[in-house]
Structure formats: structure tokens, C-alpha cells
Amino acid sequence: MEKTPLDSNIAKASGIRRVIAATRYSMQGLVRLWKEEAFRHEVVAFAAGLVLFALVGASALDYFVFLILMLVLFSVESLNTAIEELVDRISPEISTVGRHAKDLGSFAVFCLLCANGLFVLYVVVKNLAF
């Protein structure tokens, strides 16, 4: 019978070692995500949004909400990339189920892009209205 991860004899790190390991895993994920052109575009859009906010005189709350929205976008983008990698690994052939999984992940990213765009538009209009 095949062992499952729960049956493994490998001892897991605890305490500060676990925090360090988790941080290392997260940074490895960031390095992997950086290879995605869509993520790099989102980082550029984040920087452009910060510059735009500075130009229109956005409030600290506007910056905070924008930061939170962008972090959520980065999180959803990373989950979408994880879904795509798993689908490609499990089902390298073209399949309807695999295509649907990828399309749904892409739609989640699209929704966050729209939310971010609408928020940026709101901030710009609010601060430029005379």
C-alpha cells in the first residue's frame, strides 16, 4: 500500500524553524510566479497605480485599499498559476475539464483586475472632481 503524506516518517519543523521554512517556500513561489508575464504586468500596474495616486493626491486610505486589492490580485494570480500547473501535470492532453479549470482560474483573475481598475478609476475621479 502506498504511503500518503500523513503517513510520512519525515519530521516537520516547528517553532521558528517552521516560520523560516514557510518563508523560504513562499519566496520560492514568488520566484516561480515572477516567470509569469501576467504577474509581471500586474506588478507594473501596481507601480503605475501608486504613481497615479501620487499625482492625483490620493488619501492614505486609498493607498491602503489599493495595496490590499493588489495583494488579493497577486494571491489569486498565484492560485491560478498553481491550477494551471496541476492541470498541465495531471492532464497534459487537451480536456474539457482541464480547460474549464484553467478558464475558471482566469476568470477569477479577471474579476480582481476589474475590481482594481474600478477602484483606481474611482480614486482618480474622486480626486480630480472640481
GROMACS .gro file of N, CA and C in nm:
model
  390
    1MET      N    1   0.084  -0.118   0.000
    1MET     CA    2   0.000   0.000   0.000
    1MET      C    3   0.089   0.124   0.000
    2GLU      N    4   0.053   0.223  -0.079
    2GLU     CA    5   0.132   0.344  -0.091
    2GLU      C    6   0.110   0.436   0.029
    3LYS      N    7   0.221   0.496   0.073
    3LYS     CA    8   0.211   0.589   0.187
    3LYS      C    9   0.154   0.722   0.141
    4THR      N   10   0.075   0.783   0.225
    4THR     CA   11   0.024   0.917   0.199
    4THR      C   12   0.112   1.016   0.274
    5PRO      N   13   0.103   1.144   0.242
    5PRO     CA   14   0.183   1.243   0.315
    5PRO      C   15   0.160   1.238   0.466
    6LEU      N   16   0.040   1.199   0.509
    6LEU     CA   17   0.012   1.193   0.652
    6LEU      C   18   0.084   1.076   0.719
    7ASP      N   19   0.117   0.974   0.640
    7ASP     CA   20   0.186   0.857   0.693
    7ASP      C   21   0.338   0.872   0.693
    8SER      N   22   0.388   0.982   0.642
    8SER     CA   23   0.531   1.001   0.626
    8SER      C   24   0.603   1.002   0.761
    9ASN      N   25   0.724   0.949   0.760
    9ASN     CA   26   0.808   0.949   0.879
    9ASN      C   27   0.894   1.075   0.889
   10ILE      N   28   0.883   1.164   0.792
   10ILE     CA   29   0.962   1.286   0.791
   10ILE      C   30   0.909   1.381   0.898
   11ALA      N   31   0.999   1.423   0.986
   11ALA     CA   32   0.959   1.515   1.093
   11ALA      C   33   0.944   1.656   1.037
   12LYS      N   34   0.834   1.720   1.072
   12LYS     CA   35   0.811   1.857   1.028
   12LYS      C   36   0.879   1.953   1.124
   13ALA      N   37   0.925   2.064   1.068
   13ALA     CA   38   0.987   2.166   1.151
   13ALA      C   39   0.881   2.230   1.240
   14SER      N   40   0.924   2.281   1.352
   14SER     CA   41   0.831   2.350   1.441
   14SER      C   42   0.896   2.477   1.493
   15GLY      N   43   0.814   2.564   1.549
   15GLY     CA   44   0.864   2.688   1.605
   15GLY      C   45   0.921   2.779   1.498
   16ILE      N   46   1.033   2.842   1.530
   16ILE     CA   47   1.095   2.938   1.439
   16ILE      C   48   1.144   2.871   1.312
   17ARG      N   49   1.183   2.744   1.321
   17ARG     CA   50   1.228   2.671   1.202
   17ARG      C   51   1.113   2.655   1.103
   18ARG      N   52   0.993   2.637   1.154
   18ARG     CA   53   0.876   2.626   1.066
   18ARG      C   54   0.849   2.759   0.997
   19VAL      N   55   0.862   2.869   1.070
   19VAL     CA   56   0.842   3.002   1.012
   19VAL      C   57   0.944   3.027   0.902
   20ILE      N   58   1.069   2.992   0.929
   20ILE     CA   59   1.175   3.010   0.830
   20ILE      C   60   1.148   2.924   0.706
   21ALA      N   61   1.107   2.799   0.728
   21ALA     CA   62   1.077   2.710   0.616
   21ALA      C   63   0.959   2.764   0.535
   22ALA      N   64   0.856   2.810   0.602
   22ALA     CA   65   0.738   2.864   0.533
   22ALA      C   66   0.776   2.988   0.451
   23THR      N   67   0.862   3.071   0.507
   23THR     CA   68   0.908   3.191   0.435
   23THR      C   69   0.986   3.150   0.311
   24ARG      N   70   1.072   3.049   0.326
   24ARG     CA   71   1.150   3.001   0.211
   24ARG      C   72   1.057   2.947   0.102
   25TYR      N   73   0.955   2.870   0.140
   25TYR     CA   74   0.860   2.817   0.042
   25TYR      C   75   0.786   2.930  -0.029
   26SER      N   76   0.748   3.032   0.047
   26SER     CA   77   0.678   3.147  -0.012
   26SER      C   78   0.767   3.220  -0.111
   27MET      N   79   0.892   3.237  -0.079
   27MET     CA   80   0.985   3.306  -0.170
   27MET      C   81   1.009   3.222  -0.296
   28GLN      N   82   1.011   3.089  -0.281
   28GLN     CA   83   1.023   3.002  -0.398
   28GLN      C   84   0.900   3.018  -0.488
   29GLY      N   85   0.784   3.032  -0.425
   29GLY     CA   86   0.661   3.056  -0.501
   29GLY      C   87   0.666   3.189  -0.574
   30LEU      N   88   0.719   3.292  -0.508
   30LEU     CA   89   0.731   3.423  -0.571
   30LEU      C   90   0.825   3.417  -0.690
   31VAL      N   91   0.936   3.346  -0.676
   31VAL     CA   92   1.031   3.330  -0.787
   31VAL      C   93   0.962   3.260  -0.904
   32ARG      N   94   0.883   3.157  -0.875
   32ARG     CA   95   0.810   3.086  -0.981
   32ARG      C   96   0.707   3.177  -1.046
   33LEU      N   97   0.634   3.254  -0.963
   33LEU     CA   98   0.530   3.342  -1.015
   33LEU      C   99   0.589   3.452  -1.102
   34TRP      N  100   0.710   3.497  -1.068
   34TRP     CA  101   0.775   3.604  -1.144
   34TRP      C  102   0.797   3.562  -1.290
   35LYS      N  103   0.802   3.432  -1.316
   35LYS     CA  104   0.821   3.382  -1.453
   35LYS      C  105   0.695   3.401  -1.538
   36GLU      N  106   0.583   3.430  -1.472
   36GLU     CA  107   0.457   3.452  -1.543
   36GLU      C  108   0.450   3.597  -1.590
   37GLU      N  109   0.433   3.615  -1.721
   37GLU     CA  110   0.426   3.750  -1.777
   37GLU      C  111   0.309   3.829  -1.719
   38ALA      N  112   0.196   3.761  -1.697
   38ALA     CA  113   0.078   3.829  -1.642
   38ALA      C  114   0.110   3.889  -1.505
   39PHE      N  115   0.182   3.815  -1.421
   39PHE     CA  116   0.216   3.866  -1.289
   39PHE      C  117   0.309   3.988  -1.300
   40ARG      N  118   0.405   3.981  -1.389
   40ARG     CA  119   0.496   4.096  -1.407
   40ARG      C  120   0.417   4.218  -1.454
   41HIS      N  121   0.318   4.198  -1.540
   41HIS     CA  122   0.233   4.311  -1.583
   41HIS      C  123   0.155   4.368  -1.466
   42GLU      N  124   0.108   4.281  -1.379
   42GLU     CA  125   0.033   4.326  -1.261
   42GLU      C  126   0.122   4.406  -1.166
   43VAL      N  127   0.247   4.366  -1.153
   43VAL     CA  128   0.341   4.441  -1.068
   43VAL      C  129   0.365   4.579  -1.129
   44VAL      N  130   0.380   4.586  -1.261
   44VAL     CA  131   0.397   4.715  -1.328
   44VAL      C  132   0.272   4.801  -1.309
   45ALA      N  133   0.154   4.739  -1.320
   45ALA     CA  134   0.029   4.813  -1.299
   45ALA      C  135   0.020   4.865  -1.156
   46PHE      N  136   0.068   4.788  -1.061
   46PHE     CA  137   0.070   4.832  -0.921
   46PHE      C  138   0.157   4.956  -0.906
   47ALA      N  139   0.276   4.952  -0.964
   47ALA     CA  140   0.367   5.067  -0.957
   47ALA      C  141   0.305   5.189  -1.026
   48ALA      N  142   0.244   5.166  -1.143
   48ALA     CA  143   0.179   5.276  -1.215
   48ALA      C  144   0.064   5.334  -1.133
   49GLY      N  145  -0.011   5.247  -1.067
   49GLY     CA  146  -0.121   5.294  -0.983
   49GLY      C  147  -0.072   5.379  -0.868
   50LEU      N  148   0.040   5.339  -0.807
   50LEU     CA  149   0.097   5.420  -0.698
   50LEU      C  150   0.138   5.557  -0.748
   51VAL      N  151   0.200   5.562  -0.866
   51VAL     CA  152   0.240   5.692  -0.924
   51VAL      C  153   0.116   5.776  -0.954
   52LEU      N  154   0.015   5.713  -1.014
   52LEU     CA  155  -0.110   5.785  -1.045
   52LEU      C  156  -0.175   5.839  -0.918
   53PHE      N  157  -0.176   5.758  -0.813
   53PHE     CA  158  -0.233   5.804  -0.686
   53PHE      C  159  -0.157   5.925  -0.633
   54ALA      N  160  -0.027   5.923  -0.646
   54ALA     CA  161   0.054   6.038  -0.601
   54ALA      C  162   0.019   6.162  -0.682
   55LEU      N  163   0.001   6.145  -0.812
   55LEU     CA  164  -0.029   6.259  -0.900
   55LEU      C  165  -0.165   6.321  -0.869
   56VAL      N  166  -0.262   6.240  -0.832
   56VAL     CA  167  -0.396   6.294  -0.807
   56VAL      C  168  -0.418   6.329  -0.660
   57GLY      N  169  -0.320   6.301  -0.576
   57GLY     CA  170  -0.333   6.335  -0.434
   57GLY      C  171  -0.425   6.242  -0.358
   58ALA      N  172  -0.413   6.115  -0.381
   58ALA     CA  173  -0.497   6.016  -0.312
   58ALA      C  174  -0.469   6.015  -0.162
   59SER      N  175  -0.568   5.975  -0.084
   59SER     CA  176  -0.553   5.969   0.061
   59SER      C  177  -0.479   5.842   0.102
   60ALA      N  178  -0.437   5.841   0.228
   60ALA     CA  179  -0.370   5.722   0.281
   60ALA      C  180  -0.463   5.601   0.276
   61LEU      N  181  -0.591   5.622   0.300
   61LEU     CA  182  -0.688   5.513   0.293
   61LEU      C  183  -0.697   5.456   0.152
   62ASP      N  184  -0.692   5.544   0.051
   62ASP     CA  185  -0.693   5.498  -0.088
   62ASP      C  186  -0.573   5.408  -0.116
   63TYR      N  187  -0.456   5.451  -0.071
   63TYR     CA  188  -0.335   5.369  -0.089
   63TYR      C  189  -0.351   5.234  -0.019
   64PHE      N  190  -0.407   5.236   0.101
   64PHE     CA  191  -0.422   5.113   0.179
   64PHE      C  192  -0.516   5.014   0.108
   65VAL      N  193  -0.631   5.065   0.062
   65VAL     CA  194  -0.726   4.980  -0.008
   65VAL      C  195  -0.664   4.925  -0.137
   66PHE      N  196  -0.592   5.010  -0.209
   66PHE     CA  197  -0.526   4.967  -0.332
   66PHE      C  198  -0.424   4.857  -0.302
   67LEU      N  199  -0.347   4.874  -0.196
   67LEU     CA  200  -0.249   4.772  -0.157
   67LEU      C  201  -0.318   4.639  -0.128
   68ILE      N  202  -0.427   4.643  -0.052
   68ILE     CA  203  -0.500   4.520  -0.018
   68ILE      C  204  -0.555   4.455  -0.145
   69LEU      N  205  -0.616   4.535  -0.233
   69LEU     CA  206  -0.670   4.480  -0.358
   69LEU      C  207  -0.561   4.417  -0.443
   70MET      N  208  -0.444   4.480  -0.448
   70MET     CA  209  -0.335   4.424  -0.528
   70MET      C  210  -0.280   4.296  -0.465
   71LEU      N  211  -0.273   4.291  -0.333
   71LEU     CA  212  -0.227   4.168  -0.268
   71LEU      C  213  -0.324   4.053  -0.294
   72VAL      N  214  -0.454   4.084  -0.293
   72VAL     CA  215  -0.553   3.981  -0.326
   72VAL      C  216  -0.536   3.938  -0.471
   73LEU      N  217  -0.514   4.033  -0.561
   73LEU     CA  218  -0.490   4.000  -0.701
   73LEU      C  219  -0.368   3.910  -0.716
   74PHE      N  220  -0.258   3.944  -0.649
   74PHE     CA  221  -0.137   3.861  -0.657
   74PHE      C  222  -0.165   3.721  -0.603
   75SER      N  223  -0.244   3.712  -0.498
   75SER     CA  224  -0.278   3.581  -0.441
   75SER      C  225  -0.360   3.499  -0.539
   76VAL      N  226  -0.460   3.560  -0.600
   76VAL     CA  227  -0.544   3.488  -0.696
   76VAL      C  228  -0.462   3.450  -0.819
   77GLU      N  229  -0.373   3.537  -0.862
   77GLU     CA  230  -0.285   3.504  -0.975
   77GLU      C  231  -0.198   3.384  -0.942
   78SER      N  232  -0.147   3.378  -0.820
   78SER     CA  233  -0.064   3.263  -0.784
   78SER      C  234  -0.146   3.135  -0.776
   79LEU      N  235  -0.269   3.143  -0.726
   79LEU     CA  236  -0.356   3.025  -0.724
   79LEU      C  237  -0.392   2.982  -0.866
   80ASN      N  238  -0.416   3.077  -0.954
   80ASN     CA  239  -0.446   3.046  -1.093
   80ASN      C  240  -0.327   2.974  -1.158
   81THR      N  241  -0.208   3.022  -1.131
   81THR     CA  242  -0.087   2.958  -1.185
   81THR      C  243  -0.073   2.817  -1.129
   82ALA      N  244  -0.102   2.799  -1.001
   82ALA     CA  245  -0.095   2.666  -0.941
   82ALA      C  246  -0.195   2.571  -1.008
   83ILE      N  247  -0.316   2.620  -1.033
   83ILE     CA  248  -0.417   2.538  -1.102
   83ILE      C  249  -0.368   2.498  -1.240
   84GLU      N  250  -0.312   2.595  -1.313
   84GLU     CA  251  -0.263   2.567  -1.448
   84GLU      C  252  -0.151   2.462  -1.444
   85GLU      N  253  -0.060   2.474  -1.349
   85GLU     CA  254   0.050   2.377  -1.338
   85GLU      C  255  -0.003   2.238  -1.306
   86LEU      N  256  -0.097   2.230  -1.214
   86LEU     CA  257  -0.153   2.099  -1.178
   86LEU      C  258  -0.227   2.036  -1.295
   87VAL      N  259  -0.308   2.115  -1.364
   87VAL     CA  260  -0.382   2.063  -1.480
   87VAL      C  261  -0.284   2.013  -1.586
   88ASP      N  262  -0.179   2.091  -1.613
   88ASP     CA  263  -0.081   2.051  -1.713
   88ASP      C  264  -0.007   1.924  -1.672
   89ARG      N  265   0.014   1.905  -1.544
   89ARG     CA  266   0.085   1.787  -1.493
   89ARG      C  267  -0.005   1.663  -1.493
   90ILE      N  268  -0.126   1.681  -1.446
   90ILE     CA  269  -0.218   1.567  -1.432
   90ILE      C  270  -0.277   1.528  -1.567
   91SER      N  271  -0.309   1.628  -1.648
   91SER     CA  272  -0.378   1.602  -1.775
   91SER      C  273  -0.311   1.679  -1.887
   92PRO      N  274  -0.193   1.630  -1.935
   92PRO     CA  275  -0.122   1.705  -2.039
   92PRO      C  276  -0.199   1.711  -2.172
   93GLU      N  277  -0.291   1.617  -2.193
   93GLU     CA  278  -0.371   1.623  -2.316
   93GLU      C  279  -0.481   1.728  -2.298
   94ILE      N  280  -0.532   1.773  -2.410
   94ILE     CA  281  -0.640   1.872  -2.406
   94ILE      C  282  -0.767   1.802  -2.356
   95SER      N  283  -0.828   1.859  -2.252
   95SER     CA  284  -0.951   1.801  -2.199
   95SER      C  285  -1.047   1.912  -2.161
   96THR      N  286  -1.174   1.882  -2.166
   96THR     CA  287  -1.277   1.981  -2.131
   96THR      C  288  -1.265   2.021  -1.984
   97VAL      N  289  -1.246   1.923  -1.898
   97VAL     CA  290  -1.235   1.952  -1.754
   97VAL      C  291  -1.113   2.040  -1.726
   98GLY      N  292  -1.000   2.006  -1.786
   98GLY     CA  293  -0.879   2.086  -1.767
   98GLY      C  294  -0.897   2.228  -1.819
   99ARG      N  295  -0.960   2.240  -1.936
   99ARG     CA  296  -0.985   2.373  -1.992
   99ARG      C  297  -1.076   2.454  -1.900
  100HIS      N  298  -1.179   2.389  -1.846
  100HIS     CA  299  -1.271   2.460  -1.756
  100HIS      C  300  -1.198   2.508  -1.630
  101ALA      N  301  -1.113   2.423  -1.574
  101ALA     CA  302  -1.038   2.461  -1.454
  101ALA      C  303  -0.951   2.584  -1.483
  102LYS      N  304  -0.884   2.582  -1.596
  102LYS     CA  305  -0.799   2.696  -1.632
  102LYS      C  306  -0.883   2.821  -1.659
  103ASP      N  307  -0.994   2.804  -1.729
  103ASP     CA  308  -1.081   2.918  -1.759
  103ASP      C  309  -1.139   2.980  -1.632
  104LEU      N  310  -1.176   2.897  -1.536
  104LEU     CA  311  -1.231   2.949  -1.410
  104LEU      C  312  -1.126   3.025  -1.331
  105GLY      N  313  -1.004   2.973  -1.329
  105GLY     CA  314  -0.895   3.046  -1.263
  105GLY      C  315  -0.869   3.179  -1.330
  106SER      N  316  -0.872   3.179  -1.462
  106SER     CA  317  -0.851   3.302  -1.538
  106SER      C  318  -0.963   3.402  -1.510
  107PHE      N  319  -1.087   3.354  -1.499
  107PHE     CA  320  -1.199   3.443  -1.469
  107PHE      C  321  -1.183   3.506  -1.330
  108ALA      N  322  -1.133   3.431  -1.234
  108ALA     CA  323  -1.111   3.486  -1.100
  108ALA      C  324  -1.010   3.601  -1.106
  109VAL      N  325  -0.905   3.583  -1.183
  109VAL     CA  326  -0.806   3.690  -1.200
  109VAL      C  327  -0.871   3.810  -1.269
  110PHE      N  328  -0.950   3.784  -1.372
  110PHE     CA  329  -1.018   3.891  -1.445
  110PHE      C  330  -1.107   3.974  -1.351
  111CYS      N  331  -1.181   3.907  -1.263
  111CYS     CA  332  -1.267   3.977  -1.168
  111CYS      C  333  -1.188   4.072  -1.080
  112LEU      N  334  -1.073   4.025  -1.032
  112LEU     CA  335  -0.989   4.110  -0.947
  112LEU      C  336  -0.928   4.225  -1.026
  113LEU      N  337  -0.892   4.199  -1.151
  113LEU     CA  338  -0.840   4.308  -1.236
  113LEU      C  339  -0.948   4.415  -1.254
  114CYS      N  340  -1.072   4.372  -1.275
  114CYS     CA  341  -1.182   4.469  -1.288
  114CYS      C  342  -1.203   4.547  -1.159
  115ALA      N  343  -1.200   4.478  -1.045
  115ALA     CA  344  -1.218   4.546  -0.916
  115ALA      C  345  -1.107   4.649  -0.896
  116ASN      N  346  -0.984   4.612  -0.928
  116ASN     CA  347  -0.872   4.706  -0.913
  116ASN      C  348  -0.888   4.824  -1.007
  117GLY      N  349  -0.923   4.796  -1.132
  117GLY     CA  350  -0.942   4.904  -1.228
  117GLY      C  351  -1.053   4.999  -1.189
  118LEU      N  352  -1.164   4.945  -1.141
  118LEU     CA  353  -1.274   5.030  -1.097
  118LEU      C  354  -1.234   5.115  -0.976
  119PHE      N  355  -1.157   5.056  -0.885
  119PHE     CA  356  -1.114   5.133  -0.768
  119PHE      C  357  -1.020   5.246  -0.809
  120VAL      N  358  -0.928   5.217  -0.898
  120VAL     CA  359  -0.836   5.322  -0.945
  120VAL      C  360  -0.915   5.433  -1.014
  121LEU      N  361  -1.010   5.395  -1.097
  121LEU     CA  362  -1.095   5.495  -1.164
  121LEU      C  363  -1.171   5.579  -1.062
  122TYR      N  364  -1.225   5.516  -0.961
  122TYR     CA  365  -1.297   5.587  -0.854
  122TYR      C  366  -1.206   5.689  -0.786
  123VAL      N  367  -1.085   5.646  -0.750
  123VAL     CA  368  -0.991   5.736  -0.680
  123VAL      C  369  -0.954   5.854  -0.769
  124VAL      N  370  -0.927   5.828  -0.895
  124VAL     CA  371  -0.888   5.936  -0.987
  124VAL      C  372  -1.003   6.034  -1.004
  125VAL      N  373  -1.123   5.984  -1.029
  125VAL     CA  374  -1.238   6.073  -1.049
  125VAL      C  375  -1.268   6.151  -0.921
  126LYS      N  376  -1.262   6.084  -0.807
  126LYS     CA  377  -1.290   6.149  -0.679
  126LYS      C  378  -1.192   6.263  -0.652
  127ASN      N  379  -1.067   6.242  -0.687
  127ASN     CA  380  -0.966   6.344  -0.656
  127ASN      C  381  -0.951   6.451  -0.764
  128LEU      N  382  -1.003   6.426  -0.882
  128LEU     CA  383  -0.995   6.528  -0.988
  128LEU      C  384  -1.125   6.604  -1.005
  129ALA      N  385  -1.231   6.561  -0.937
  129ALA     CA  386  -1.360   6.631  -0.947
  129ALA      C  387  -1.348   6.769  -0.884
  130PHE      N  388  -1.399   6.865  -0.953
  130PHE     CA  389  -1.387   7.003  -0.905
  130PHE      C  390  -1.510   7.049  -0.835
   0.00000   0.00000   0.00000
